[in-house]
Each structure stands twice: as structure tokens, then as C-alpha cells.
Coordinates of C-alpha atoms and ligand atoms in Angstrom, one line a residue:
X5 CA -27.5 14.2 25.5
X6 CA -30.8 14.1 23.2
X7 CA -29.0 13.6 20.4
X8 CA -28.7 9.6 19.4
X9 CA -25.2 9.1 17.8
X10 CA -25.6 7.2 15.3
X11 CA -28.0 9.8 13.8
X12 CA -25.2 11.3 12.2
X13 CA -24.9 9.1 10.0
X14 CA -27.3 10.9 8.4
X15 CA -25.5 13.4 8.2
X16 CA -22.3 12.3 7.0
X17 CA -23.6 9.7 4.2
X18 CA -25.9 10.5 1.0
X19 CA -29.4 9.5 2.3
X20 CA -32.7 8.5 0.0
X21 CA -34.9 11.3 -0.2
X22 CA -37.8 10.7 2.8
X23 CA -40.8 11.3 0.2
X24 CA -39.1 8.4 -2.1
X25 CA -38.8 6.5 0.3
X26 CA -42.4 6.1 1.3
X27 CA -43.5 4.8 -2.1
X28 CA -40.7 2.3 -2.3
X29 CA -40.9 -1.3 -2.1
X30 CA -38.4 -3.6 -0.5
X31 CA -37.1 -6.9 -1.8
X32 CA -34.8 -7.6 0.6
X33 CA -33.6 -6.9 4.2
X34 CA -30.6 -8.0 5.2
X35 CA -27.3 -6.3 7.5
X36 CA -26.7 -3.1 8.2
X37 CA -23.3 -3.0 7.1
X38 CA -22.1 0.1 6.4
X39 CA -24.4 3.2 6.5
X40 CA -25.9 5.5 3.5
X41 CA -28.3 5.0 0.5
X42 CA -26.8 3.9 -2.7
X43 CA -28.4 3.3 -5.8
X44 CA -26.8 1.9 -9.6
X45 CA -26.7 -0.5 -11.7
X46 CA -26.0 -3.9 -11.3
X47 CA -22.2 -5.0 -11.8
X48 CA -21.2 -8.6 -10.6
X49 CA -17.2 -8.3 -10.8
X50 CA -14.9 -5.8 -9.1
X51 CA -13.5 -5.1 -12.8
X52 CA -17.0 -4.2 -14.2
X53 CA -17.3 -1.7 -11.3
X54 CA -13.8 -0.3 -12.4
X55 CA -14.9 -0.1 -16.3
X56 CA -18.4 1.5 -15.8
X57 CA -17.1 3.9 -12.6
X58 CA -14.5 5.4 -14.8
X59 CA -17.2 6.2 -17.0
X60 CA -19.0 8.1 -14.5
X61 CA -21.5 5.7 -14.2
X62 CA -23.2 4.3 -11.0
X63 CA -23.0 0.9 -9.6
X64 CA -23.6 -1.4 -7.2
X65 CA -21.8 -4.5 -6.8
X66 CA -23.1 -7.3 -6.4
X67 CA -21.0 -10.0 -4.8
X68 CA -21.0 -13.8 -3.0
X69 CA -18.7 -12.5 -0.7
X70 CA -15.6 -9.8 -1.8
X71 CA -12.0 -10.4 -1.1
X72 CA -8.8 -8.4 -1.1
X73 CA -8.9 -8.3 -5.0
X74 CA -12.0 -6.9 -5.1
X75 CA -10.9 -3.5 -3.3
X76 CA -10.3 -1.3 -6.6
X77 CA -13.9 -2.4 -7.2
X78 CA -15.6 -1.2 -4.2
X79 CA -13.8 2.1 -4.9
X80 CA -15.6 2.6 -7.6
X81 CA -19.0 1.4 -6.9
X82 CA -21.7 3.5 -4.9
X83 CA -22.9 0.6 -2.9
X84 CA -22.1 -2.9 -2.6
X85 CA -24.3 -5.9 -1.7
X86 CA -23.2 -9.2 -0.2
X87 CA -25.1 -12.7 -0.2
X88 CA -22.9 -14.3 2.5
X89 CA -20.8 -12.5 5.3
X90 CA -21.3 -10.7 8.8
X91 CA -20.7 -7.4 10.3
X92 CA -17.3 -8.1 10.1
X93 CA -17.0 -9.8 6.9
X94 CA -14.2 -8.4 4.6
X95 CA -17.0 -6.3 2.5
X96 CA -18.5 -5.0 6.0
X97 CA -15.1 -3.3 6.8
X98 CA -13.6 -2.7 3.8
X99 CA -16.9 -0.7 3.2
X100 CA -17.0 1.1 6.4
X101 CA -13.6 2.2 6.4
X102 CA -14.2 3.8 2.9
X103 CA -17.8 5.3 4.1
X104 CA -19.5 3.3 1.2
X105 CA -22.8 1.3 1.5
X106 CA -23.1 -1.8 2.7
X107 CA -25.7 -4.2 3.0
X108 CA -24.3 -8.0 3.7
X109 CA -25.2 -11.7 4.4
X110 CA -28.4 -11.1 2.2
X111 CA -29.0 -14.7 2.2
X112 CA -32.1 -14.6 0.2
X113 CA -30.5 -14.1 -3.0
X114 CA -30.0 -17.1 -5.4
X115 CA -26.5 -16.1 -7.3
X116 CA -25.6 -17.3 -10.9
X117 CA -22.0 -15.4 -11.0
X118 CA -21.5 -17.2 -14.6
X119 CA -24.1 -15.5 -15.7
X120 CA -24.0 -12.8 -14.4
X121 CA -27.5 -12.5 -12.8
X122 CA -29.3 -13.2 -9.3
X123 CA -32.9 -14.0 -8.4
X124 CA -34.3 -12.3 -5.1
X125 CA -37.9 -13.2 -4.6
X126 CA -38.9 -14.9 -8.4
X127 CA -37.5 -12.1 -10.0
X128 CA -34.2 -12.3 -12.0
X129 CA -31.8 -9.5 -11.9
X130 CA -29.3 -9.1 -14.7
X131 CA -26.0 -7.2 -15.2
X132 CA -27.5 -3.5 -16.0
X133 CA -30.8 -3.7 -13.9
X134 CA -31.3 -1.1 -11.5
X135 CA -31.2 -1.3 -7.3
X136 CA -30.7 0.5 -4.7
X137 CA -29.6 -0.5 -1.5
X138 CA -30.2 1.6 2.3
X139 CA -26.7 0.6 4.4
X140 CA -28.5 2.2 7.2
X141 CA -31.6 -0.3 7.5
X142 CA -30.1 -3.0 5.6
X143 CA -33.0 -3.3 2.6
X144 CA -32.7 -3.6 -0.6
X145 CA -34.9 -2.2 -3.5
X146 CA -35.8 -2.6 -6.8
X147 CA -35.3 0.5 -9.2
X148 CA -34.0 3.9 -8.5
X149 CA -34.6 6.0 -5.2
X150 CA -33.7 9.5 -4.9
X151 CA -31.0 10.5 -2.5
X152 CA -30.1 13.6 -0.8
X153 CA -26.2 14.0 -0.2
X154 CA -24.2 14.3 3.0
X155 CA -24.2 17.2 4.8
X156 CA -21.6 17.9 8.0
X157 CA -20.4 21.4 6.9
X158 CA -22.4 23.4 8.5
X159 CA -21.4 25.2 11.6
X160 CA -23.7 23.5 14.1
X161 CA -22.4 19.9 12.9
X162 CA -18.9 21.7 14.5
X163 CA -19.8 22.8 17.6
X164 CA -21.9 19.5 18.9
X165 CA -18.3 18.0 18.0
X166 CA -16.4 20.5 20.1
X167 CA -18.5 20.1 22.7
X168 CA -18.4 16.5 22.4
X169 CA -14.4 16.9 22.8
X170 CA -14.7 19.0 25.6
X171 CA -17.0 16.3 27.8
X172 CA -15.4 12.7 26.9
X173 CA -12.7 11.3 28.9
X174 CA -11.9 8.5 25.9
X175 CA -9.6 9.1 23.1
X176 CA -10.8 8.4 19.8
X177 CA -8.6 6.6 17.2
X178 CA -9.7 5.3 13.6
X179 CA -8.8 2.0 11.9
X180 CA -7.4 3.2 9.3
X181 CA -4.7 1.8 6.3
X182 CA -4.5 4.0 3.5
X183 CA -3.3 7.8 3.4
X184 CA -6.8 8.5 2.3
X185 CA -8.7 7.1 5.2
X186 CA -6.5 8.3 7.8
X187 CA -7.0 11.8 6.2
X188 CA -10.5 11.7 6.3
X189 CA -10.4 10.6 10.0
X190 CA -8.4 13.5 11.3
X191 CA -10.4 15.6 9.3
X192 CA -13.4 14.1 11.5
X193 CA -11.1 14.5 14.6
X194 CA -9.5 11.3 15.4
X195 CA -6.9 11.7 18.0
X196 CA -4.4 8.8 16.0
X197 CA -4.5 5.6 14.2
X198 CA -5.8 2.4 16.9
X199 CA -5.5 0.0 13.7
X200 CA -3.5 0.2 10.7
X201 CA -4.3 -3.5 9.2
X202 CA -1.2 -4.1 7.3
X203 CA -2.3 -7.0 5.1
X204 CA -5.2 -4.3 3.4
X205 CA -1.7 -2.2 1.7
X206 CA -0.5 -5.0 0.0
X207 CA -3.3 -5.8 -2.7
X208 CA -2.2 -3.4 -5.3
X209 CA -1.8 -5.2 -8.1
X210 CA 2.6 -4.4 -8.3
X211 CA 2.1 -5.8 -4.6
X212 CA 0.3 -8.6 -4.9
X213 CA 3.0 -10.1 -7.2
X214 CA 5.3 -9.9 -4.9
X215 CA 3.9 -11.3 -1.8
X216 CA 2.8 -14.2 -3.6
X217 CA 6.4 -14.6 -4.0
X218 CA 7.1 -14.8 -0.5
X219 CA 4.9 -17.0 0.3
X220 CA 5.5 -19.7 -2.4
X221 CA 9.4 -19.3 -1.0
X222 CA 10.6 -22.7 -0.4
X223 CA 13.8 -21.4 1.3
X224 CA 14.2 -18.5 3.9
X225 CA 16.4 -17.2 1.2
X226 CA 14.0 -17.2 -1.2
X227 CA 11.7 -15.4 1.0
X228 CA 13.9 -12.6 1.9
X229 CA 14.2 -11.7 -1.7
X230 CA 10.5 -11.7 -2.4
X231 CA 10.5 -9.5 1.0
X232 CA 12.9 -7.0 0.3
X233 CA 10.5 -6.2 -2.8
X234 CA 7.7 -4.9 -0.7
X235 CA 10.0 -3.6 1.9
X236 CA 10.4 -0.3 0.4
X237 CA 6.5 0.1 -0.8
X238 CA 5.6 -0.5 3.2
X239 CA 8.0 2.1 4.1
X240 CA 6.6 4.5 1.9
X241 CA 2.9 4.0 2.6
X242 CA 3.9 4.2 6.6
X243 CA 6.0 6.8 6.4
X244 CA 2.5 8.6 4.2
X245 CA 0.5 7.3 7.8
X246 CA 3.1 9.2 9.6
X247 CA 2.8 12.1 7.4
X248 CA -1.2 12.6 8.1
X249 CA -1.0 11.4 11.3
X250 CA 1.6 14.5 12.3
X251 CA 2.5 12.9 15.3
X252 CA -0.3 11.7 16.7
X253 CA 0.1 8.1 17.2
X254 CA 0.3 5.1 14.7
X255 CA -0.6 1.6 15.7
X256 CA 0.6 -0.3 13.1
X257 CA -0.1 -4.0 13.0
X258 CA 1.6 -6.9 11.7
X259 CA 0.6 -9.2 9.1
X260 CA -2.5 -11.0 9.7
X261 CA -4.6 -12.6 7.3
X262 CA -4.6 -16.7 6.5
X263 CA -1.4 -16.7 3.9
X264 CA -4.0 -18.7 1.0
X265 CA -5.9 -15.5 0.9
X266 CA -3.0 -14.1 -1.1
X267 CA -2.3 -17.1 -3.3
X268 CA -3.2 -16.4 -7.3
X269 CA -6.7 -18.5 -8.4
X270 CA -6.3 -17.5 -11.8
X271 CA -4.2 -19.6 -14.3
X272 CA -2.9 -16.9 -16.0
X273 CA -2.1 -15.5 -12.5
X274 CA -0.8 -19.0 -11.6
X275 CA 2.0 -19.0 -14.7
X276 CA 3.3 -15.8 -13.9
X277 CA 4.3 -16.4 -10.4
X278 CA 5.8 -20.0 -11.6
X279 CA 7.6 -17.7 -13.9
X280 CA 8.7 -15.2 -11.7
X281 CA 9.7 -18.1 -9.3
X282 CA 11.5 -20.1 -11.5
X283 CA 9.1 -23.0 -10.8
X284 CA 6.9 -25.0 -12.7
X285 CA 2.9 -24.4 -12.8
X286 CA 2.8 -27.9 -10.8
X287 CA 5.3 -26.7 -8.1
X288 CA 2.9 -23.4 -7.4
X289 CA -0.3 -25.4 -7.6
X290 CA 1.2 -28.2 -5.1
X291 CA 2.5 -25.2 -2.8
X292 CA -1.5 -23.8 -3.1
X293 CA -2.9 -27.2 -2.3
X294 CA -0.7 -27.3 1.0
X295 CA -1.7 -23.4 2.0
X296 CA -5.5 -24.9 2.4
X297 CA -6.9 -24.6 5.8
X298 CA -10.2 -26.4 7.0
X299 CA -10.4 -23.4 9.4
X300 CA -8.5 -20.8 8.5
X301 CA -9.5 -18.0 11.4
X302 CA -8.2 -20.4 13.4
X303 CA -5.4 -20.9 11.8
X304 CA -1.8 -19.6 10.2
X305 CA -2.8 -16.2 10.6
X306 CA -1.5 -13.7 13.1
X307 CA 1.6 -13.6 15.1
X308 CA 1.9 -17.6 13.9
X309 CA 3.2 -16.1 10.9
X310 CA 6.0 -14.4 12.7
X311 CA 6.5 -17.4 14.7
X312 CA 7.6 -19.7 11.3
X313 CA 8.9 -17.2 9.4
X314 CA 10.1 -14.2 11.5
X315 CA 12.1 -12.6 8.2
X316 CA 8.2 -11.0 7.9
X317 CA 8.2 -9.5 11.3
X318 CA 12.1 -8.6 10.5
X319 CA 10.8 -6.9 6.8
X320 CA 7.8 -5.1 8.7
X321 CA 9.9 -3.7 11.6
X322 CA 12.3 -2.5 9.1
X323 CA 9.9 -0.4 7.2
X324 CA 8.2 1.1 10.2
X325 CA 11.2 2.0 11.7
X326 CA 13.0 3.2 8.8
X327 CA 9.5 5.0 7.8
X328 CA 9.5 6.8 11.4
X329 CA 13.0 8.0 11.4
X330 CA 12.5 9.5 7.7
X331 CA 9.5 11.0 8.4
X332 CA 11.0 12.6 11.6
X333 CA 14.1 13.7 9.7
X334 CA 11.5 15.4 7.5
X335 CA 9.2 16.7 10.5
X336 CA 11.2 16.5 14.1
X337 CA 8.0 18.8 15.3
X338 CA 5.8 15.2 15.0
X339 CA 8.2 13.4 17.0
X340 CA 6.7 10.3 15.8
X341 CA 7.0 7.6 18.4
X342 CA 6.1 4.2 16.1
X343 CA 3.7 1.4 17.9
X344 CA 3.5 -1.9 16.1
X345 CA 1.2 -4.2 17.4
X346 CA 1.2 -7.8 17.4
X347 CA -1.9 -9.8 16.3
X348 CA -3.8 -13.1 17.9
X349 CA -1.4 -13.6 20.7
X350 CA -2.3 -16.5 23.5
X351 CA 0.7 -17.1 25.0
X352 CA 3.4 -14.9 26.6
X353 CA 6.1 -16.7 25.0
X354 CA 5.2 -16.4 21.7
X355 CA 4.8 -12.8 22.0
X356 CA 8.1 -12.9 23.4
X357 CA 9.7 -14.6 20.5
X358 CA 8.0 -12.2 17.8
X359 CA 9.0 -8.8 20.0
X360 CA 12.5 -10.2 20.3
X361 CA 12.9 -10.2 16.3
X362 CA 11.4 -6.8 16.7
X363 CA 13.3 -5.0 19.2
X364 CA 16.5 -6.6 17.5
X365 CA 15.8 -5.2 14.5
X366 CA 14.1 -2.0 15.4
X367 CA 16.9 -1.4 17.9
X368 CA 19.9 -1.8 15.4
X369 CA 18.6 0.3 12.7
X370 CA 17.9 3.0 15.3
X371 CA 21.8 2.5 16.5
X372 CA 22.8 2.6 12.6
X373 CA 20.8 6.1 12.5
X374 CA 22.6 7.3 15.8
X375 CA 19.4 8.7 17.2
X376 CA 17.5 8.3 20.2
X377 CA 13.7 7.2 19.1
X378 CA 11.2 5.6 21.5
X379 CA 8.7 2.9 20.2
X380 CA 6.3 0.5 21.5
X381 CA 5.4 -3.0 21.0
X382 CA 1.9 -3.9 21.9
X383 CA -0.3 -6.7 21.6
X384 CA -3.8 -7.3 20.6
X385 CA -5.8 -9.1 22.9
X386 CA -8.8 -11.3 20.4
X387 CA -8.1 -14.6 21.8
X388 CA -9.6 -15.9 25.0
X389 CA -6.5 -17.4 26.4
X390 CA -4.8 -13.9 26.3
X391 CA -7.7 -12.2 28.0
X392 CA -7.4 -15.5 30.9
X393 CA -3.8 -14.8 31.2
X394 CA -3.2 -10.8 30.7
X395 CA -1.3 -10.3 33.6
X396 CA 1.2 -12.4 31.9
X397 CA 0.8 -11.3 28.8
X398 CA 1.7 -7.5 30.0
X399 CA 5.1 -8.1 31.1
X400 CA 6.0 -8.0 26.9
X401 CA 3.5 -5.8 25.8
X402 CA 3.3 -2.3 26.5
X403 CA -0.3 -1.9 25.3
X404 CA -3.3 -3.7 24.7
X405 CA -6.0 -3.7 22.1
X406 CA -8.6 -5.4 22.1
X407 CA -9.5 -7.2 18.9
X408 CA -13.0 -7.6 19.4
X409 CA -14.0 -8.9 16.2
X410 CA -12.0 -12.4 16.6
X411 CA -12.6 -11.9 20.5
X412 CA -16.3 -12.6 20.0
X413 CA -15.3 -15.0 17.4
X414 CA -13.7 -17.5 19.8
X415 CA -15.7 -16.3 22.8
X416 CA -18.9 -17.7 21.0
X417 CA -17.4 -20.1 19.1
X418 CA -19.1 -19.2 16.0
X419 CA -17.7 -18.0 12.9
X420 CA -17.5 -13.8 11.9
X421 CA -18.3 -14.3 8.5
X422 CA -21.4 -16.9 8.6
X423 CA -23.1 -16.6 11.8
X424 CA -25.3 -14.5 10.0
X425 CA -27.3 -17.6 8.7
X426 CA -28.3 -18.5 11.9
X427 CA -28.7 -15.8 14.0
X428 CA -32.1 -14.6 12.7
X429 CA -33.1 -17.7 14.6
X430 CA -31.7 -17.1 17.6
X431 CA -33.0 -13.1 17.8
X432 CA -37.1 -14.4 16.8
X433 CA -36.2 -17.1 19.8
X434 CA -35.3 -14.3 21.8
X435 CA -31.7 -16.5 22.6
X436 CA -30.0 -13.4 21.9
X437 CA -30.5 -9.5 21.5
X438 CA -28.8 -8.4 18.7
X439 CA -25.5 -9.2 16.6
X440 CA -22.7 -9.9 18.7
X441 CA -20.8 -8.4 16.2
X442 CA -21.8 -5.4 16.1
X443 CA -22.6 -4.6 19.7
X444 CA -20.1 -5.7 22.0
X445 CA -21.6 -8.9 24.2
X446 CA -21.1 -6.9 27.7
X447 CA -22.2 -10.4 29.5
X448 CA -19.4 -12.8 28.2
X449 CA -17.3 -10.7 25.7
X450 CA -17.4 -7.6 28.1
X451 CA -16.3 -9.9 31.0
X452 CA -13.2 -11.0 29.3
X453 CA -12.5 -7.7 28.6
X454 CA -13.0 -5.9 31.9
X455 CA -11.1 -9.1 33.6
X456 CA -8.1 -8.5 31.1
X457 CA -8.1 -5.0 31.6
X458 CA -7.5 -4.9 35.3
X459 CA -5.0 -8.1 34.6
X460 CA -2.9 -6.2 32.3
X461 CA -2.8 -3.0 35.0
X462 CA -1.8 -5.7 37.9
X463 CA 1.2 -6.2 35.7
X464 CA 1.7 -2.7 33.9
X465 CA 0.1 -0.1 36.1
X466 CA 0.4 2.6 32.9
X467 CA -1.0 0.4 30.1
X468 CA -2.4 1.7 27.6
X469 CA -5.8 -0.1 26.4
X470 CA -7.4 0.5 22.8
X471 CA -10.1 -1.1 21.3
X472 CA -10.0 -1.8 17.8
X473 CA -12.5 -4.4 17.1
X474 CA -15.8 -2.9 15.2
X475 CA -17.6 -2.2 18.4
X476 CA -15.0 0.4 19.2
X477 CA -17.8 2.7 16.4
X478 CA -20.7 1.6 18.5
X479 CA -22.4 4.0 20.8
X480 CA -23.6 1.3 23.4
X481 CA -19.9 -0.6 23.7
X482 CA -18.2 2.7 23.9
X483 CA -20.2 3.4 26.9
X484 CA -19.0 -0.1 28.2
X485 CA -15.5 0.5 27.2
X486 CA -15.6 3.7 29.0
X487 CA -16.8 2.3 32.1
X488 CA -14.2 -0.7 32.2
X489 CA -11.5 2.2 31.9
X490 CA -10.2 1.9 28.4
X491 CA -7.6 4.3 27.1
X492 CA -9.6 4.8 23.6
X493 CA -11.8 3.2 21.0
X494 CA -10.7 2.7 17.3
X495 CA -13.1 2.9 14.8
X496 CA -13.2 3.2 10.8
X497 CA -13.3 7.1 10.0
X498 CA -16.7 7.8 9.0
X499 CA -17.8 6.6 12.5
X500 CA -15.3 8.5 14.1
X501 CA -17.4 11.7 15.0
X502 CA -20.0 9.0 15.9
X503 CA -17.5 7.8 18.9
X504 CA -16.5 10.7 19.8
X505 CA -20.7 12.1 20.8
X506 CA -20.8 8.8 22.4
X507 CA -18.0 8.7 24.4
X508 CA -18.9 12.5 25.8
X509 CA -22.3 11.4 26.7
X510 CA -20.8 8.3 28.3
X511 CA -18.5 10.2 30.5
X512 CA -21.6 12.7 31.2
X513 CA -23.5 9.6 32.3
X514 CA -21.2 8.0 34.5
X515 CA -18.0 10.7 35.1
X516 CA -14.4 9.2 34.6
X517 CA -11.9 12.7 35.2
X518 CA -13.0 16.5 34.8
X519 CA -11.4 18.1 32.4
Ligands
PEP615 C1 -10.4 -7.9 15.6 O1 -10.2 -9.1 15.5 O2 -11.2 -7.3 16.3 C2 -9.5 -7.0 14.8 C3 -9.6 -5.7 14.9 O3 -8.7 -7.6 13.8 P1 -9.3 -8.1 12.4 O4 -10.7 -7.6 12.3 O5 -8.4 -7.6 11.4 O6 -9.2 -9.6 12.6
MG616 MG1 -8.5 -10.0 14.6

């Protein structure tokens, strides 16, 4: 109980060395986004970061914002720093779910990408200068720190953890959508997958190709074709989920993201898919124009995706099935009992339509195997008209998650990835405590929450309820979600161990069930 989660984060990220530290100066201070000390050069492109961390050098990488493409990048750098984006923001996840440093939304930094410099407080920064950046405190510094590495190996870091077991009443899942990731999680004992973001598998760069087929299908047929490419690559990289996951369960959910996210910016990238489309550079760029949203999180995202063109949900139940009954052919011990979830649900009906295609499909391949496999379909439940109307909602979904992250989104009505710019305001003005984003808003957010909760077990006594937003890695909303009676929390692996303290000191605190 004297033990503060979140101080092991100290323990399972490098740190700077505390004597260092003293004599250092900050330039910046900006989020918190994902914990540990980093320090590198500076690198402004996710290629750069590629070049100079095969060559065993150190980076950081410095970015506006990063997208999907940038992913390889961040692999390779030791810390990564944002001007723009919240504690949700693609870099804030992305970075968290790999355990690298993060600091974001550090707004104070005039960026000249072109020329590949920055200046933070008068002073320029070029391509080569050195930094270092604290994802634990969110400041930035000029120069080289030292750091000390991780260290959870010892024996004592082992038995806080089985103790920790032995007291919670939560489970603890990890967000989680590579093989890597998940691997690391179980290592840190997570009791399944809560989130397995589909739309993170398919920026490789053979991937990528092919979805932007898909979406620059004029016809269903067309679509199916461009599908049935990445059909087979989903399989395999579920059936890899399945494979670390060794039964334990695998939420995997369905395509989420705004479809222009995928859509090539480059020319170059531009004449390859008119090429590989058999369309002119004028038909892609007019098919571009018409993917633009004013607002895409509110957007053609989510299950809206399914609902226009349900051959995606088809392709996706396809390869989860078809991944699950492999995987048990290979392992019947796992007896791996698939969950696919369905994202940004409001309405009953439309989660009807989606699970319909998925049960048909999922149902027929199961009959064409001639076995007997359970699954689930589940929803998540991020939008405030599914929270109003969960009872509803439960008679088609046989499990909840909350998606906190959009939840609090729509709840405040303020965006995820730029309320940062004003909410420094609002904390000196004492309007609000802290980010909403990254500690769960128990007053409004929390009330939707609790109220869908006992909605959903009106309709479904047995329901399962996850949360998979980023609070489910915080110590203080994993208290709440324990109290409201949640099933688990889903977290990105390096918080995992994190959770799990938190959750047996939440239970100590206020008992759910002996065990
Ligand atoms: C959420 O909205 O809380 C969630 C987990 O989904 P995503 O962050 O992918 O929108
Ligand atoms: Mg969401």
C-alpha cells in the first residue's frame, strides 16, 4: 500500500542519472506522454530515424505531429518529441504501447520541417544537435543527460507483483497489436489482450499498398479484390496474437481510423496506386479530395465503415476466424475463443447490422470447418449516446469496453489531439484538475460510465466490461473502475504491472470478492 504505482516506471524505463539531473537545465516542459529519459540527436523525419538507428546511433525525433507512416521511425528512435497532440495523440500511444519516450503537445516550439530545424526559446536547433527529453516529467533539455537503464529483474520487483495478483479482484488486459507488444505484456502478466487496434497492422509498407486500394475502389468488386490482398497478412498476424496470447483472450477490434488517414500524400505514392488501380493520377487525386473530412473524429470512422462497406467487416471476420481455428488446430490446449469488438457504436441497430455480417460470416466458415468454436461480438462503448442507451445496446453485444479516449472526447466536446492548447488555461484557472485524458473525469465521464455499466447488466446480467481507453493504465481511474464493478482494465504493456499494483491496492481499499 506505500508503494505509489506509477513509481515503477522507474523501474521499468531507462531513467537520467539523479546527480545529472540536478545540473540540468530545461527548455521546455510539455506532456508526459510516455514515461523514461531519452536522449539523441535530433532527427526530423521517421526515415532519418531509420538511417541513423541502423547505424547504432541515437535519436530523438522530432515531429509536428506523427502518423501511421511514421511507426518504423519511432522504432528506431530513443525518444520522440511532439509540437502538437494530447495524451492520446497518435505519438502518445504509439509510444506507450512500445515503452518509448514521449513528451507531446510542446507548443512552444517554432518548427521549420523544410529545413529541418526548430527554435525553442531563441535558440535554433538543427538536424544533429543534441536533446534529451524526460517522458516522465514532460521537459525537455538541451544537450546530453546521463541515464541509468531499467531495472525489473530483480526478485523483489517479482514478489510486489505476486502479491499484487494475489489481492486485486480486476483483471488486467494490455492494448496491444503486434506479436512483440503482446509478448512483452504477458511477460509483465497481463491476463489477455482488452485492445488489439487493427488499423495500427496495416502500415507496413506491402500493407499499405494494398489498403489504399481498397479504399480508392469505385465498385464493391473492386474492393473485394484490394481486400482479399490483406486478408491473408491479418490472418497471419492474429493468428501470431493467438499464438502469444495461448488462450487467454483476444479482443480484436475492427477497423477504425478516418479512411484519408491511409490515402498516399506523396506523388510518387500517388502514381503507383493510379497504376496499380488502373486509374489516372486525376481519378486518385479526385477520390483524395472527396475522402476530406472537416471533422474527421467525428466522422467515417468506426463501425460507419462497416455500415457502407460491410465486405471490410466480412474480410476482418474472415481472418479472425480462420486465424482462431488454425491456431487451435495447431494448439487445441488454448482453446482460443475469438472476441471481435465493434468500434463507435450509438445505436442498437447499427451494431445489429455490422454483427449480422459477422456472425454470417463467422458462422459459415465455422460450419465449412465442421467444428464447434464459440466467439463473441462486443461493442465498445466511446460515444455518449451508447453509454444513454446501454441497456439497449446489450441485447447485441455480449461485452462492453469502454473507449475512454473518444468517450471523453465527445463527453467534453473538445478534441483528443488539440485540447492541449488550451488546457493550461483552464488548470492555472483552477476550471479543471488535471488532463481529462489522462485521468478518467470520475464527475461526468465516470458517470456515463458507471450509468452504462449497470444499464448493460439490466439487459445482460453476465456482461463482461473492459476498459480500454488510456485511463485503463492509470492508478486513480483503475480505482474508479474497480469501484463501478468493471471486469478489467486494458492498458499498453509497459503499464501493465502498473495496473495491476493499482488494482490490488484498489480492492484492499474498498473490498470487491476474497479470493
Ligand atoms: C478509445 O477511444 O478509448 C479507444 C480505446 O479507441 P481509440 O483510442 O483507438 O480511438
Ligand atoms: Mg476510440
Amino acid at each position: 500500500m506505500q508503494i505509489d504505482p506509477k513509481s515503477l516506471d522507474a523501474l521499468l524505463h531507462p531513467q537520467f542519472d539523479a546527480k545529472a539531473l540536478k545540473s540540468a537545465q530545461a527548455i521546455a516542459q510539455a506532456l508526459a506522454a510516455s514515461p523514461g529519459a531519452a536522449c539523441g540527436k535530433i532527427v526530423f523525419t521517421a526515415e532519418d530515424a531509420v538511417t541513423a538507428g541502423q547505424n547504432k546511433e541515437k535519436v530523438v525525433l522530432v515531429r509536428l505531429e506523427t502518423s501511421p507512416e511514421d511507426i518504423e521511425g519511432m522504432h528506431y528512435a530513443q525518444g520522440i518529441l511532439t509540437v502538437r497532440g494530447g495524451m492520446t495523440s497518435h505519438a502518445a500511444v504509439v509510444a506507450r504501447g512500445m515503452g518509448t519516450c514521449c513528451v507531446s503537445g510542446c507548443g512552444a516550439i517554432k518548427m521549420d520541417e523544410e529545413n529541418k530545424c526548430f527554435t525553442l526559446n531563441g535558440k535554433t536547433y538543427r538536424e544533429g544537435d543534441v536533446i534529451s527529453l524526460d517522458g516522465s516529467t514532460g521537459k525537455v533539455y538541451d544537450g546530453a543527460i546521463a541515464t541509468v537503464p531499467a531495472n525489473a529483474n530483480d526478485g523483489e520487483f517479482g514478489r510486489i507483483m505476486a502479491w499484487a495478483n494475489k489481492y486485486k479482484a480486476l483483471a488486467v488486459r494490455t492494448n496491444a497489436d503486434t506479436p512483440k507488444d503482446a509478448h512483452q505484456a504477458f511477460e509483465f502478466g497481463a491476463e489477455g489482450i482488452g485492445l488489439c487496434r487493427t488499423e495500427h497492422m496495416f502500415f507496413e509498407p506491402d500493407r499499405i499498398a494494398a489498403i489504399r486500394e481498397m479504399i480508392c475502389s469505385d465498385t464493391v468488386e473492386e474492393r473485394e479484390h484490394a481486400l482479399a490482398k490483406l486478408e491473408p497478412m491479418q490472418q497471419g498476424d492474429f493468428e501470431k496474437l493467438y499464438e502469444e496470447a495461448q488462450g487467454a483472450p483476444v479482443n480484436i477490434r475492427f477497423l477504425d481510423p478516418p479512411l484519408h488517414e491511409f490515402v498516399p500524400t506523396e506523388e510518387a505514392d500517388i502514381k503507383a496506386l493510379a497504376d496499380a488501380q488502373g486509374k489516372t493520377v486525376e481519378d486518385i487525386k479526385q477520390i483524395i479530395a472527396s475522402l476530406h473530412e472537416f471533422n474527421p473524429m467525428m466522422g467515417h470512422r468506426g463501425c460507419r465503415l462497416a455500415v457502407t462497406y460491410p465486405e471490410i467487416a466480412k474480410m476482418q471476420t474472415s481472418a479472425v476466424i480462420k486465424a482462431a481455428i488454425s491456431v487451435n488446430k495447431r494448439h487445441p490446449e488454448f482453446k482460443t475463443t475469438p472476441e471481435i469488438m465493434i468500434p463507435l457504436v450509438g445505436e442498437v441497430k447499427e451494431l445489429a447490422f455490422v454483427k449480422k455480417v459477422v456472425c454470417e460470416t463467422a458462422d459459415a466458415l465455422i460450419k465449412e470447418a465442421g467444428i464447434n468454436m464459440h466467439y463473441e461480438v462486443g461493442t465498445m462503448i466511446e460515444i455518449p449516446r451508447a453509454a444513454l442507451l446501454a441497456d439497449e445496446i446489450a441485447k447485441e453485444a455480449q461485452y462492453f469496453s469502454f473507449g475512454t479516449n473518444d468517450l471523453t472526447q465527445m463527453t467534453f466536446g473538445f478534441s483528443r489531439d488539440d485540447a492541449g492548447k488550451f488546457l493550461d488555461s483552464y488548470y492555472e484557472n483552477k476550471i479543471y484538475e488535471s488532463d481529462p485524458f489522462a485521468r478518467l473525469d470520475q464527475n461526468g465521464v465516470g458517470k456515463l460510465v458507471a450509468m452504462a455499466s449497470e444499464l448493460g447488466k439490466k439487459t445482460r446480467p453476465d456482461i463482461a466490461l473492459g476498459i480500454c481507453g488510456e485511463h485503463g493504465g492509470d492508478p486513480s481511474s483503475i480505482e474508479f473502475c474497480h469501484k463501478v464493478g468493471l471486469t478489467y482494465v486494458s492498458c499498453s504493456p509497459f503499464r501493465v504491472p502498473i495496473a495491476r499494483l493499482a488494482a490490488a491496492q484498489a480492492n484492499i481499499r474498498n473490498p470487491r470478492n476474497s479470493k
